[in-house]
DNA sequence: AGTGCGGCCTGTCCGC
DNA sequence: TGCGGACAGGCCGCAC
């Protein structure tokens, strides 16, 4: 599910309800996520204030004075703010109840998401230490993409989905960005010009920022912290539209599996 | 080192 | 109506 805009939407929604509040009780109903929920999570969180909620790539970082809860939504996860009397549904795996009455509820049917605890710098955690730049930061440039891609033979779509290159670009936004940049997703990353990468970097930035403004993309199950879907799906040009007309030239949009992921492109607009 | 693939899970949809 | 198979937004870890 969630790519960067969905995770950022979640972070923004959660922060005002949790930051500065004390955790009262942690309830783990299903500890078997992608990685097991730490058995001592409750004692690490209970009685301590959540000082801040940050995001790095698609990871959410909940900080208290002792350490950081690292959360990831996987493919189907969501985090909502619930009240004490709201019904517990199937796949509501973890609750973090706050002293202010709010409950942070982690829901994840496929259980590809996870919750980990670290007392070291979370950015040095094994899972985060090799991440590339944030796409909305100044470090992310076409020049960097060009540099990193020299001699790389992977299709450019795989390249921009590689979190060592840039974080947060998943399957949907990879297809969409390459469409807007006019680049065929199968092209070798190493053969794309600096000028094309400069344009692509700018487009990735714009596409992600616009999606965040719309509250992310809901294809199936993404909901924000209020349980509401995102609205960016209405603005997708090619993703999920195989067989339909390209919005720019009316040519039929094609789909093709690239790197085991379904990809969508216009054979006329994307060279 | 770079690349490609299997695997982790459940839910949904499609064809028979 | 039921059943098997394919597929779904991520990403680690392994083999080549």
Short mmCIF file of C-alpha atoms (C1' of nucleotides) in Angstrom, two decimals:
data_model
loop_
_atom_site.label_atom_id
_atom_site.label_comp_id
_atom_site.label_asym_id
_atom_site.label_seq_id
_atom_site.Cartn_x
_atom_site.Cartn_y
_atom_site.Cartn_z
CA UNK A 1 0.00 0.00 0.00
CA UNK A 2 1.57 2.99 1.29
CA UNK A 3 4.19 4.85 -0.55
CA UNK A 4 5.68 8.04 0.74
CA UNK A 5 2.58 10.26 0.38
CA UNK A 6 0.45 7.78 2.31
CA UNK A 7 3.01 7.50 5.10
CA UNK A 8 3.37 11.27 5.29
CA UNK A 9 -0.43 11.64 5.34
CA UNK A 10 -0.51 9.18 8.24
CA UNK A 11 2.24 11.03 10.10
CA UNK A 12 0.53 14.39 9.77
CA UNK A 13 -2.74 12.93 10.93
CA UNK A 14 -1.30 11.15 13.95
CA UNK A 15 1.06 13.82 15.22
CA UNK A 16 -1.46 16.26 16.77
CA UNK A 17 -3.17 13.43 18.67
CA UNK A 18 -0.04 11.79 20.02
CA UNK A 19 2.85 14.25 20.29
CA UNK A 20 3.37 15.42 23.83
CA UNK A 21 1.05 12.76 25.26
CA UNK A 22 1.90 9.91 27.58
CA UNK A 23 1.36 6.28 26.64
CA UNK A 24 -0.95 4.55 29.08
CA UNK A 25 -1.23 1.02 27.76
CA UNK A 26 0.11 -1.05 24.89
CA UNK A 27 -1.96 -4.01 23.69
CA UNK A 28 -0.49 -6.47 21.21
CA UNK A 29 -3.12 -8.87 19.84
CA UNK A 30 -1.02 -10.25 16.99
CA UNK A 31 2.74 -10.05 17.54
CA UNK A 32 3.56 -11.95 14.38
CA UNK A 33 4.04 -9.19 11.85
CA UNK A 34 6.75 -9.17 9.22
CA UNK A 35 9.11 -9.14 12.16
CA UNK A 36 7.84 -10.02 15.59
CA UNK A 37 6.69 -7.11 17.71
CA UNK A 38 9.28 -6.83 20.53
CA UNK A 39 7.96 -8.63 23.58
CA UNK A 40 9.05 -5.75 25.83
CA UNK A 41 7.41 -3.04 23.73
CA UNK A 42 4.88 -2.20 26.44
CA UNK A 43 7.52 -1.52 29.06
CA UNK A 44 9.48 0.66 26.62
CA UNK A 45 6.47 2.85 25.85
CA UNK A 46 4.10 2.83 28.82
CA UNK A 47 4.40 5.80 31.13
CA UNK A 48 6.53 7.73 28.65
CA UNK A 49 5.63 10.70 26.49
CA UNK A 50 5.74 10.46 22.69
CA UNK A 51 7.89 13.48 21.95
CA UNK A 52 7.71 13.50 18.19
CA UNK A 53 6.60 11.52 15.16
CA UNK A 54 8.96 11.75 12.23
CA UNK A 55 9.15 10.07 8.88
CA UNK A 56 12.17 8.72 7.02
CA UNK A 57 11.24 7.23 3.65
CA UNK A 58 8.30 4.99 4.37
CA UNK A 59 9.27 4.48 8.00
CA UNK A 60 7.51 6.24 10.85
CA UNK A 61 9.60 7.12 13.90
CA UNK A 62 7.85 7.60 17.25
CA UNK A 63 10.35 9.02 19.72
CA UNK A 64 10.36 9.04 23.48
CA UNK A 65 13.19 9.80 25.90
CA UNK A 66 14.44 6.21 25.87
CA UNK A 67 14.36 5.33 22.21
CA UNK A 68 12.32 5.11 19.03
CA UNK A 69 9.47 2.95 17.85
CA UNK A 70 10.07 2.28 14.15
CA UNK A 71 6.86 1.55 12.25
CA UNK A 72 6.29 0.45 8.69
CA UNK A 73 2.92 -0.07 7.00
CA UNK A 74 4.06 -2.71 4.52
CA UNK A 75 1.55 -3.27 1.74
CA UNK A 76 -1.74 -3.12 3.55
CA UNK A 77 -1.12 -1.42 6.89
CA UNK A 78 -2.73 1.65 8.34
CA UNK A 79 -2.61 3.55 11.59
CA UNK A 80 -5.67 5.28 12.91
CA UNK A 81 -6.69 7.30 15.91
CA UNK A 82 -9.54 5.57 17.70
CA UNK A 83 -11.45 6.18 20.90
CA UNK A 84 -11.82 3.70 23.71
CA UNK A 85 -15.30 2.61 22.66
CA UNK A 86 -14.55 1.96 19.00
CA UNK A 87 -15.00 -1.62 17.93
CA UNK A 88 -11.91 -3.78 17.47
CA UNK A 89 -11.89 -5.20 13.97
CA UNK A 90 -10.14 -8.15 12.43
CA UNK A 91 -6.44 -7.39 11.81
CA UNK A 92 -6.31 -4.63 14.42
CA UNK A 93 -3.00 -6.01 15.68
CA UNK A 94 -1.67 -3.39 18.08
CA UNK A 95 -3.17 -0.60 20.19
CA UNK A 96 -1.19 2.14 21.86
CA UNK A 97 -3.58 3.83 24.27
CA UNK A 98 -2.68 7.34 25.37
CA UNK A 99 -3.43 9.05 28.66
CA UNK A 100 -5.39 11.67 26.70
CA UNK A 101 -7.91 9.01 25.63
CA UNK A 102 -6.71 8.59 22.05
CA UNK A 103 -5.73 5.14 20.84
CA UNK A 104 -3.23 4.59 18.06
CA UNK A 105 -4.47 1.46 16.31
CA UNK A 106 -2.27 -0.49 13.87
CA UNK A 107 -4.28 -2.48 11.35
CA UNK A 108 -2.65 -4.67 8.70
CA UNK A 109 -4.41 -7.56 6.92
CA UNK A 110 -1.35 -8.87 5.11
CA UNK A 111 1.01 -8.35 8.02
CA UNK A 112 3.89 -7.12 5.85
CA UNK A 113 4.16 -4.14 8.14
CA UNK A 114 6.08 -4.11 11.41
CA UNK A 115 6.88 -2.33 14.65
CA UNK A 116 10.42 -2.36 16.01
CA UNK A 117 12.11 -0.72 18.96
CA UNK A 118 15.57 0.81 19.04
CA UNK A 119 17.45 2.74 21.68
CA UNK A 120 20.18 3.82 19.26
CA UNK A 121 19.95 6.44 16.55
CA UNK A 122 17.10 5.09 14.40
CA UNK A 123 18.74 6.47 11.27
CA UNK A 124 21.64 4.09 11.93
CA UNK A 125 19.31 1.11 12.28
CA UNK A 126 20.07 -1.64 9.80
CA UNK A 127 16.81 -0.98 8.01
CA UNK A 128 17.35 2.76 7.58
CA UNK A 129 21.08 3.27 7.37
CA UNK A 130 21.37 2.75 3.62
CA UNK A 131 18.42 4.83 2.55
CA UNK A 132 18.88 7.36 -0.21
CA UNK A 133 17.77 10.98 -0.02
CA UNK A 134 14.25 12.16 0.67
CA UNK A 135 12.69 13.05 -2.69
CA UNK A 136 11.35 16.33 -1.31
CA UNK A 137 14.77 17.42 -0.03
CA UNK A 138 17.45 19.44 -1.80
CA UNK A 139 19.77 16.43 -1.84
CA UNK A 140 17.55 14.74 -4.39
CA UNK A 141 18.59 15.96 -7.81
CA UNK A 142 18.72 14.79 -11.39
CA UNK A 143 22.47 15.02 -11.16
CA UNK A 144 22.49 12.49 -8.33
CA UNK A 145 20.22 10.11 -10.24
CA UNK A 146 22.49 10.43 -13.23
CA UNK A 147 25.61 9.75 -11.16
CA UNK A 148 24.18 6.73 -9.37
CA UNK A 149 22.81 5.21 -12.55
CA UNK A 150 26.01 5.12 -14.61
CA UNK A 151 26.73 1.57 -15.75
CA UNK A 152 23.51 0.34 -14.19
CA UNK A 153 21.58 -1.96 -16.48
CA UNK A 154 18.40 -2.29 -14.45
CA UNK A 155 15.26 -0.84 -15.95
CA UNK A 156 14.85 2.76 -14.85
CA UNK A 157 11.62 1.85 -13.10
CA UNK A 158 13.45 -0.56 -10.77
CA UNK A 159 16.18 2.02 -10.32
CA UNK A 160 13.89 4.77 -9.03
CA UNK A 161 12.07 2.26 -6.80
CA UNK A 162 15.39 1.30 -5.17
CA UNK A 163 15.37 2.90 -1.72
CA UNK A 164 19.17 3.29 -1.82
CA UNK A 165 18.68 5.66 -4.74
CA UNK A 166 15.72 7.64 -3.44
CA UNK A 167 13.17 6.73 -0.79
CA UNK A 168 9.44 6.62 -1.06
CA UNK A 169 8.85 5.93 -4.75
CA UNK A 170 6.77 2.77 -4.96
CA UNK A 171 5.07 1.01 -7.81
CA UNK A 172 2.31 3.54 -8.41
CA UNK A 173 4.39 6.69 -8.36
CA UNK A 174 7.18 5.08 -10.39
CA UNK A 175 4.77 4.42 -13.25
CA UNK A 176 3.20 7.85 -12.93
CA UNK A 177 6.48 9.77 -12.77
CA UNK A 178 7.96 7.98 -15.77
CA UNK A 179 4.81 8.70 -17.74
CA UNK A 180 5.00 12.40 -16.98
CA UNK A 181 8.71 12.43 -17.79
CA UNK A 182 8.12 10.63 -21.10
CA UNK A 183 10.54 7.82 -20.24
CA UNK A 184 9.82 4.17 -21.05
CA UNK A 185 9.99 2.22 -17.76
CA UNK A 186 12.05 -0.56 -19.35
CA UNK A 187 14.92 1.68 -20.40
CA UNK A 188 18.29 0.89 -18.86
CA UNK A 189 18.94 3.32 -16.01
CA UNK A 190 22.50 3.81 -17.22
CA UNK A 191 21.41 5.03 -20.64
CA UNK A 192 19.16 7.85 -19.54
CA UNK A 193 20.63 11.33 -20.04
CA UNK A 194 21.36 13.93 -17.38
CA UNK A 195 18.72 16.22 -18.86
CA UNK A 196 16.11 13.47 -18.66
CA UNK A 197 17.07 12.73 -15.05
CA UNK A 198 16.77 16.39 -14.16
CA UNK A 199 13.29 16.45 -15.54
CA UNK A 200 12.42 13.15 -13.85
CA UNK A 201 13.65 14.32 -10.44
CA UNK A 202 11.50 17.43 -10.69
CA UNK A 203 8.49 15.38 -11.73
CA UNK A 204 8.92 12.88 -8.87
CA UNK A 205 8.99 15.81 -6.49
CA UNK A 206 5.85 17.33 -7.98
CA UNK A 207 3.92 14.05 -8.18
CA UNK A 208 4.70 13.13 -4.56
CA UNK A 209 3.93 16.62 -3.27
CA UNK A 210 0.64 16.73 -5.12
CA UNK A 211 -0.34 13.32 -3.79
CA UNK A 212 0.43 14.41 -0.23
CA UNK A 213 -1.84 17.41 -0.80
CA UNK A 214 -4.61 15.00 -1.83
CA UNK A 215 -4.13 12.80 1.21
CA UNK A 216 -2.38 10.03 -0.71
CA UNK A 217 -3.65 7.36 -3.06
CA UNK A 218 -6.29 4.86 -2.01
CA UNK A 219 -6.54 1.94 -4.40
CA UNK A 220 -8.03 -0.46 -1.95
CA UNK A 221 -7.41 -0.21 1.71
CA UNK A 222 -5.34 2.85 2.50
CA UNK A 223 -7.01 5.08 5.05
CA UNK A 224 -5.50 7.99 6.89
CA UNK A 225 -5.43 8.47 10.63
CA UNK A 226 -9.10 9.46 10.59
CA UNK A 227 -10.07 6.37 8.62
CA UNK A 228 -10.60 8.37 5.43
CA UNK A 229 -9.26 7.41 1.99
CA UNK A 230 -6.89 9.54 -0.11
CA UNK A 231 -8.00 11.16 -3.32
CA UNK A 232 -4.93 11.05 -5.55
CA UNK A 233 -6.14 7.90 -7.36
CA UNK A 234 -8.42 10.12 -9.43
CA UNK A 235 -5.36 11.86 -10.82
CA UNK A 236 -3.44 8.77 -11.89
CA UNK A 237 -2.66 8.94 -15.60
CA UNK A 238 -1.50 5.40 -16.35
CA UNK A 239 -1.43 3.29 -13.19
CA UNK A 240 -4.09 0.59 -13.42
CA UNK A 241 -5.29 1.89 -16.77
CA UNK A 242 -4.07 -0.75 -19.21
CA UNK A 243 -6.30 -0.83 -22.26
CA UNK A 244 -7.57 2.69 -21.71
CA UNK A 245 -6.62 5.71 -23.80
CA UNK A 246 -3.56 7.74 -22.87
CA UNK A 247 -4.79 11.08 -21.52
CA UNK A 248 -2.24 12.88 -23.68
CA UNK A 249 -2.38 11.12 -27.05
CA UNK A 250 -5.21 8.55 -26.84
CA UNK A 251 -2.87 5.65 -27.62
CA UNK A 252 -3.78 2.52 -25.68
CA UNK A 253 -1.94 2.27 -22.36
CA UNK A 254 0.08 -0.90 -21.97
CA UNK A 255 0.98 -2.92 -18.91
CA UNK A 256 4.08 -5.04 -18.50
CA UNK A 257 5.68 -6.85 -15.61
CA UNK A 258 9.06 -5.26 -14.87
CA UNK A 259 11.06 -6.61 -11.96
CA UNK A 260 8.07 -8.68 -10.86
CA UNK A 261 5.88 -5.62 -10.55
CA UNK A 262 3.14 -4.61 -12.90
CA UNK A 263 3.99 -1.41 -14.74
CA UNK A 264 1.94 0.89 -16.90
CA UNK A 265 3.04 3.19 -19.71
CA UNK A 266 2.03 4.84 -22.93
CA UNK A 267 4.02 3.33 -25.82
CA UNK A 268 3.69 6.57 -27.80
CA UNK A 269 4.48 9.20 -25.15
CA UNK A 270 7.25 7.28 -23.40
CA UNK A 271 10.46 6.70 -25.34
"C1'" DA B 1 28.77 -5.45 -7.10
"C1'" DG B 2 24.79 -5.82 -9.50
"C1'" DT B 3 20.86 -8.41 -10.55
"C1'" DG B 4 16.87 -11.49 -10.16
"C1'" DC B 5 13.95 -14.05 -7.53
"C1'" DG B 6 11.56 -16.29 -3.40
"C1'" DG B 7 9.18 -15.41 0.49
"C1'" DC B 8 6.42 -13.19 3.99
"C1'" DC B 9 0.60 -12.89 4.64
"C1'" DT B 10 -4.54 -12.22 3.69
"C1'" DG B 11 -8.21 -10.65 0.77
"C1'" DT B 12 -10.37 -10.20 -3.56
"C1'" DC B 13 -11.48 -11.14 -8.03
"C1'" DC B 14 -11.85 -13.97 -12.12
"C1'" DG B 15 -12.61 -18.15 -14.71
"C1'" DC B 16 -14.14 -22.71 -14.62
"C1'" DT C 1 -22.10 -21.69 -5.17
"C1'" DG C 2 -17.56 -23.38 -4.69
"C1'" DC C 3 -12.81 -23.77 -5.71
"C1'" DG C 4 -8.14 -22.89 -7.49
"C1'" DG C 5 -5.10 -19.58 -9.10
"C1'" DA C 6 -3.44 -15.02 -9.98
"C1'" DC C 7 -2.69 -10.80 -8.20
"C1'" DA C 8 -2.16 -6.71 -4.91
"C1'" DG C 9 0.65 -0.44 -3.04
"C1'" DG C 10 7.08 -3.32 0.13
"C1'" DC C 11 11.30 -4.98 0.96
"C1'" DC C 12 14.72 -8.30 2.99
"C1'" DG C 13 17.86 -11.94 2.10
"C1'" DC C 14 19.79 -15.13 -0.73
"C1'" DA C 15 21.97 -17.29 -4.91
"C1'" DC C 16 24.16 -16.48 -9.11
#
